[in-house]
mmCIF file with all atom_site columns, C-alpha atoms in Angstrom:
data_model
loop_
_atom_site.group_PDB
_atom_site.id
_atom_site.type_symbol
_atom_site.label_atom_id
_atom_site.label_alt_id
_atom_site.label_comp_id
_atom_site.label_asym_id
_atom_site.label_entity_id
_atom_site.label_seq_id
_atom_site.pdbx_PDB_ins_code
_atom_site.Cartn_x
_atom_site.Cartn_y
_atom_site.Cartn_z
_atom_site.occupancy
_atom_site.B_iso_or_equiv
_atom_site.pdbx_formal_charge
_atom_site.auth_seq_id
_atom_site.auth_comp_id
_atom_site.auth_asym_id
_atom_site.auth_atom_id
_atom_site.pdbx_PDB_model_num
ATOM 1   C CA . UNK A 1 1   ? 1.556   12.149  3.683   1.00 82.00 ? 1   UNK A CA 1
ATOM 2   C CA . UNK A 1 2   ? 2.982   11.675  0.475   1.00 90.00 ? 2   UNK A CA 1
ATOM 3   C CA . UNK A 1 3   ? 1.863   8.810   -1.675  1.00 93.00 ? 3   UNK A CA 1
ATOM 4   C CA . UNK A 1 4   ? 4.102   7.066   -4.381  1.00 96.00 ? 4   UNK A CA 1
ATOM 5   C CA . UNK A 1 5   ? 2.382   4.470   -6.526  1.00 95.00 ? 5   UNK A CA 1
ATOM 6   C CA . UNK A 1 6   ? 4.541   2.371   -9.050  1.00 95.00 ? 6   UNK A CA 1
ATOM 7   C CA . UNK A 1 7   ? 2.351   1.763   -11.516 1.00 95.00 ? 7   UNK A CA 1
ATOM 8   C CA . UNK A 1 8   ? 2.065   -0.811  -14.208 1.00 94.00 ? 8   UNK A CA 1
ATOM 9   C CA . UNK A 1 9   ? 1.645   0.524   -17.920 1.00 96.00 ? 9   UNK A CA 1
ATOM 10  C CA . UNK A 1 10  ? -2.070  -1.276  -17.996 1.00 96.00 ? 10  UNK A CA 1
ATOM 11  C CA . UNK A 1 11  ? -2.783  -0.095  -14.811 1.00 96.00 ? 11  UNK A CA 1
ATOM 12  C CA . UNK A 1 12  ? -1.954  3.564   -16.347 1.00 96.00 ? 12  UNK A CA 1
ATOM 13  C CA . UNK A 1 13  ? -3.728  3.234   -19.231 1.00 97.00 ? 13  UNK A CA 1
ATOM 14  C CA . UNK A 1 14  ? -7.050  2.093   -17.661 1.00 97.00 ? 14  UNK A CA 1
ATOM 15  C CA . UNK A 1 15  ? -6.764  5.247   -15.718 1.00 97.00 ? 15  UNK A CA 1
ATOM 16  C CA . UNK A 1 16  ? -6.749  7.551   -18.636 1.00 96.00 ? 16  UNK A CA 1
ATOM 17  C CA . UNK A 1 17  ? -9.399  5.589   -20.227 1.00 97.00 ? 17  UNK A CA 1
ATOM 18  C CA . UNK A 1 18  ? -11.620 5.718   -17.502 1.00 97.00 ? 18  UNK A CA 1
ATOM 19  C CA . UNK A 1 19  ? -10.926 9.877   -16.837 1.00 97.00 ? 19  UNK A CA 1
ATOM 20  C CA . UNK A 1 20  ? -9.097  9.200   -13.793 1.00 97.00 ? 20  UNK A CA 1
ATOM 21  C CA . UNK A 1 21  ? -6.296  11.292  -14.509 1.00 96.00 ? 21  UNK A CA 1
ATOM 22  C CA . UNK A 1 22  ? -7.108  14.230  -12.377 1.00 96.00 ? 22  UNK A CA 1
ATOM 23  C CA . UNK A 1 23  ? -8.104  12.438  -9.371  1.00 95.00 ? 23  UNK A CA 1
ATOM 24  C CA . UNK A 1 24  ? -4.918  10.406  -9.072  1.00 96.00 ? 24  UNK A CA 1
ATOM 25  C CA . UNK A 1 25  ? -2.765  14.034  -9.419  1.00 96.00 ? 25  UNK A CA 1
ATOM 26  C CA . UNK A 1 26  ? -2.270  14.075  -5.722  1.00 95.00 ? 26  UNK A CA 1
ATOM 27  C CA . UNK A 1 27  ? -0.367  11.231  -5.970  1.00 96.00 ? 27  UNK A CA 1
ATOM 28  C CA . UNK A 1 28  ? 3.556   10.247  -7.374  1.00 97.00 ? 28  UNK A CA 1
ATOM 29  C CA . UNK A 1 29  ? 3.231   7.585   -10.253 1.00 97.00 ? 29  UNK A CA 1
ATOM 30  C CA . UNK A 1 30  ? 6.242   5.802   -10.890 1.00 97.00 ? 30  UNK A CA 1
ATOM 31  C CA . UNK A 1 31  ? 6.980   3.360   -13.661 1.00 96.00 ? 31  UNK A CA 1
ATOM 32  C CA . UNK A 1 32  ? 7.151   -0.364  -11.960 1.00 95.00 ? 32  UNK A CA 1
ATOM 33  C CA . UNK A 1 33  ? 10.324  -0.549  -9.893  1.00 95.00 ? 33  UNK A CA 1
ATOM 34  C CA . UNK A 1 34  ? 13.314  -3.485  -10.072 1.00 95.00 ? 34  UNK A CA 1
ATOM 35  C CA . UNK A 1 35  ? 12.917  -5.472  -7.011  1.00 94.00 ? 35  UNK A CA 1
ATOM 36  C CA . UNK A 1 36  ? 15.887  -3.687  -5.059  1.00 96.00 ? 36  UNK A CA 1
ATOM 37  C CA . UNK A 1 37  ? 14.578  -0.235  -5.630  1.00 96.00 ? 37  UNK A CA 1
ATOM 38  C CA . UNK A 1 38  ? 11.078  -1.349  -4.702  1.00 94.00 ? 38  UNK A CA 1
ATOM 39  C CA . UNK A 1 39  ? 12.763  -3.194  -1.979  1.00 94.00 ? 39  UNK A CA 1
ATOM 40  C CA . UNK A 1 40  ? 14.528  0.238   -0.873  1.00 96.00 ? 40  UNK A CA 1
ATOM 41  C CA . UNK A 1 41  ? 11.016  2.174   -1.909  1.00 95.00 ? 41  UNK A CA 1
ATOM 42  C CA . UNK A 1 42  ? 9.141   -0.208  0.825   1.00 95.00 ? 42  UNK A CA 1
ATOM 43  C CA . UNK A 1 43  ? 11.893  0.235   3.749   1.00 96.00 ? 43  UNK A CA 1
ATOM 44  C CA . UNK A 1 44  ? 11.401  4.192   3.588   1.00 95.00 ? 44  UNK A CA 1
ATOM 45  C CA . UNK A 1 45  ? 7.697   3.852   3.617   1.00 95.00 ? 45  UNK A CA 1
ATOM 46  C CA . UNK A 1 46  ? 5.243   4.932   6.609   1.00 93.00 ? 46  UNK A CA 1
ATOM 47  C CA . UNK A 1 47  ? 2.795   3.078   5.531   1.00 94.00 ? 47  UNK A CA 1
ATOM 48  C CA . UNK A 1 48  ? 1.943   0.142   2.757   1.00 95.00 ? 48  UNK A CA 1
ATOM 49  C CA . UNK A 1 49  ? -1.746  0.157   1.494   1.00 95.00 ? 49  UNK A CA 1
ATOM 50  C CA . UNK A 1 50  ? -1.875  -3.034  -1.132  1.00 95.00 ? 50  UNK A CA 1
ATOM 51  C CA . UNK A 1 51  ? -3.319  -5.970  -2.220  1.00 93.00 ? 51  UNK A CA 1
ATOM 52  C CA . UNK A 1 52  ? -0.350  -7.805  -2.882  1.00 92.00 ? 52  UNK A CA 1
ATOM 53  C CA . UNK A 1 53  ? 0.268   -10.627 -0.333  1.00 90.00 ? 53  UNK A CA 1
ATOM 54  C CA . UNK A 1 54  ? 4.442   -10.429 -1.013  1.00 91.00 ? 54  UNK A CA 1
ATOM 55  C CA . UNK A 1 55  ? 4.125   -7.006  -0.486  1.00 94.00 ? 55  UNK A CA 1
ATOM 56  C CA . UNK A 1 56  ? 2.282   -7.738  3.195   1.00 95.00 ? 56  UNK A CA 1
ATOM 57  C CA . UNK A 1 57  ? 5.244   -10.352 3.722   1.00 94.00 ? 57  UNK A CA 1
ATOM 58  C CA . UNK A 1 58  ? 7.960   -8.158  2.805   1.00 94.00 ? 58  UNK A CA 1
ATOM 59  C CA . UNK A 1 59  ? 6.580   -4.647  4.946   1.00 95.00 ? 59  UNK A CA 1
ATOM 60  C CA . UNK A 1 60  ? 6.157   -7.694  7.721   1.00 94.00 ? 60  UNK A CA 1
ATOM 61  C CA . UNK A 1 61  ? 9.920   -8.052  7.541   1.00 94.00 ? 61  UNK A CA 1
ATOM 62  C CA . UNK A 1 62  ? 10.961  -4.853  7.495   1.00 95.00 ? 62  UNK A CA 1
ATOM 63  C CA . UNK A 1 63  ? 8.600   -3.847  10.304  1.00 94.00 ? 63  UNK A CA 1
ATOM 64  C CA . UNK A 1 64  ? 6.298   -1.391  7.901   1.00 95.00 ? 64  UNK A CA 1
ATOM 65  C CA . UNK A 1 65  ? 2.491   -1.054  8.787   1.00 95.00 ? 65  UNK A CA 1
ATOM 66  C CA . UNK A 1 66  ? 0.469   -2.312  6.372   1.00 96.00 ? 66  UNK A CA 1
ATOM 67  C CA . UNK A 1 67  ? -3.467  -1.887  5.447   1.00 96.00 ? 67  UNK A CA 1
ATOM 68  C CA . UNK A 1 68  ? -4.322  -5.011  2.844   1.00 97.00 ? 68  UNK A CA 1
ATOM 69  C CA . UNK A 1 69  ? -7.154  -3.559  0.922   1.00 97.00 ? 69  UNK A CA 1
ATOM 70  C CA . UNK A 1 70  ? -8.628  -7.001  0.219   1.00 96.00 ? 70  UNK A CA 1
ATOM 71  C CA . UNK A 1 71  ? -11.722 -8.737  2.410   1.00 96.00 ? 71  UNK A CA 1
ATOM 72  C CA . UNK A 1 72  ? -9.018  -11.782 3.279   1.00 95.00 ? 72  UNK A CA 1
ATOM 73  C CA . UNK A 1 73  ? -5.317  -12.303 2.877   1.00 94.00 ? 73  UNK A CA 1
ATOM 74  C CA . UNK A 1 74  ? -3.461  -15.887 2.200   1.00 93.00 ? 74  UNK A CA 1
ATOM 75  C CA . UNK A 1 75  ? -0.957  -14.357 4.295   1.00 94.00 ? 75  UNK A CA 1
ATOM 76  C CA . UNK A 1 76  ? -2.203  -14.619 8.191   1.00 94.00 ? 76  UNK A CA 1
ATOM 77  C CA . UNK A 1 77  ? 0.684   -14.473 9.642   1.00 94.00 ? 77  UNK A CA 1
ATOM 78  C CA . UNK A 1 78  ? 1.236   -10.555 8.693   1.00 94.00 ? 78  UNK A CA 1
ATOM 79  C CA . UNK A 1 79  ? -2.022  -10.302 10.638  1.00 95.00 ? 79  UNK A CA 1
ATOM 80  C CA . UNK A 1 80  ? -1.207  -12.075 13.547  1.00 93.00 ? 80  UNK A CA 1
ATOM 81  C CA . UNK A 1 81  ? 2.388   -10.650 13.978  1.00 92.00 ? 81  UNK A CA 1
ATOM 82  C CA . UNK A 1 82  ? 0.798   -6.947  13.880  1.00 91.00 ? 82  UNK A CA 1
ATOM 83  C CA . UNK A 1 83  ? 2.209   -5.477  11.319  1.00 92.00 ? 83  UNK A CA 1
ATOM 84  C CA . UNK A 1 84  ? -0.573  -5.889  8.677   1.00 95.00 ? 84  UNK A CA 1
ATOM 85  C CA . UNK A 1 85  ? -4.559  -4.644  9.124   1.00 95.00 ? 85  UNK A CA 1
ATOM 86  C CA . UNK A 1 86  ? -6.806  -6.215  6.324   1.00 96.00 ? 86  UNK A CA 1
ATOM 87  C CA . UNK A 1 87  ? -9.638  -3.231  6.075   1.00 97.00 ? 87  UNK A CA 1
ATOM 88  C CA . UNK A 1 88  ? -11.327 -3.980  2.667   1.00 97.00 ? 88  UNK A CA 1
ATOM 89  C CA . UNK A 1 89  ? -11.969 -1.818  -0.325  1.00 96.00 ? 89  UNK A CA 1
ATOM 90  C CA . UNK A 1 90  ? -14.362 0.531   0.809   1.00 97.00 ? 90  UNK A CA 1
ATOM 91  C CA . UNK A 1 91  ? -12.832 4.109   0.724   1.00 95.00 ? 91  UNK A CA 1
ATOM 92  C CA . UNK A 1 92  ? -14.527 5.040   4.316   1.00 96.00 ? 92  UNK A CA 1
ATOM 93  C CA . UNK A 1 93  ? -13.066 1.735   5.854   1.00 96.00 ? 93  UNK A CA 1
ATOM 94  C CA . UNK A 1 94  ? -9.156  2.238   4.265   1.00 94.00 ? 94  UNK A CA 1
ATOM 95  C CA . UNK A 1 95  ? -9.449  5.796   5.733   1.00 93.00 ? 95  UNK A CA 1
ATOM 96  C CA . UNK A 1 96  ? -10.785 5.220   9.025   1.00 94.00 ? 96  UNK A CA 1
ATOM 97  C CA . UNK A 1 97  ? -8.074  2.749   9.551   1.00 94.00 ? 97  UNK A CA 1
ATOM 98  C CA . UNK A 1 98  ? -5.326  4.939   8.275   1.00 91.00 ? 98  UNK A CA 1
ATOM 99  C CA . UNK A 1 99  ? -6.543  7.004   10.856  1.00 90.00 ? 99  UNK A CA 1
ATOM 100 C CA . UNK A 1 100 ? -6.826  4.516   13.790  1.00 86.00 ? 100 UNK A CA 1
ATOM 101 C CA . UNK A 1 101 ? -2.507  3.849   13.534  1.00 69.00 ? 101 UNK A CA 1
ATOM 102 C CA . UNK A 1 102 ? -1.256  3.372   16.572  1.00 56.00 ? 102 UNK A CA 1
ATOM 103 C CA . UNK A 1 103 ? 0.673   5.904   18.991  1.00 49.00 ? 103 UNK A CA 1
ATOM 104 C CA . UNK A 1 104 ? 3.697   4.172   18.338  1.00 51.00 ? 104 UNK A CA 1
ATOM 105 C CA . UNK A 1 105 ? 3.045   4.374   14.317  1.00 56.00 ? 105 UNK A CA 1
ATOM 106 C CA . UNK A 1 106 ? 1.994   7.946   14.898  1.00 55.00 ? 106 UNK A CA 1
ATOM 107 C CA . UNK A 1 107 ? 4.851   8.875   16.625  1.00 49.00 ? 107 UNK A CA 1
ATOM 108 C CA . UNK A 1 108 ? 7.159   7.150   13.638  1.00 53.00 ? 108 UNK A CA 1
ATOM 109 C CA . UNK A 1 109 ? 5.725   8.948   11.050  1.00 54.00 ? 109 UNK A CA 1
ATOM 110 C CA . UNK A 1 110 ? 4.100   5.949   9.895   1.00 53.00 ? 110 UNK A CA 1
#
């Protein structure tokens, strides 16, 4: 699945200063988005993995799955409508729940 990631010039420069450059190759940085073409970015998605809690509102809206890689979100309601998971930071826990979509999510593409 392909992987975009808007990322914030700070964000981009911690990740050449930490030699993280190779290991984020698989992936398609973008320079941070207006909100309409993030808006447009997030309605084509499969699948939102963030920490942002608009982000978890706004993939709640649009009916996106989301994984919240935080231990809590101030945003229950994504939780309790089913469209947002919050799995934590650890790398084993973000992919075993990418892996445990559901049929119907499966089935989407998602």
């Amino acid at each position: 699945m392909p992987v975009v990631f808007p990322v914030h010039p700070r964000t981009r420069n911690r990740i050449a200063e930490l030699g993280l450059s190779d290991a984020v190759k698989p992936l398609t940085l973008v320079d941070p988005l207006g909100y309409i073409d993030f808006l447009s970015l997030t309605s084509h998605a499969r699948l939102i993995l963030t920490d942002s809690g608009g982000l978890q509102e706004e993939s709640t809206a649009l009916g996106i799955p989301c994984l919240t890689l935080r231990e809590n979100t101030e945003r229950p309601v994504t939780v309790t409508h089913g469209t947002n998971r919050v799995v934590g930071m650890k790398t084993a826990d973000i992919l075993a729940a990418i892996a445990r979509r559901s049929p119907a999510e499966k089935r989407s593409g998602a």
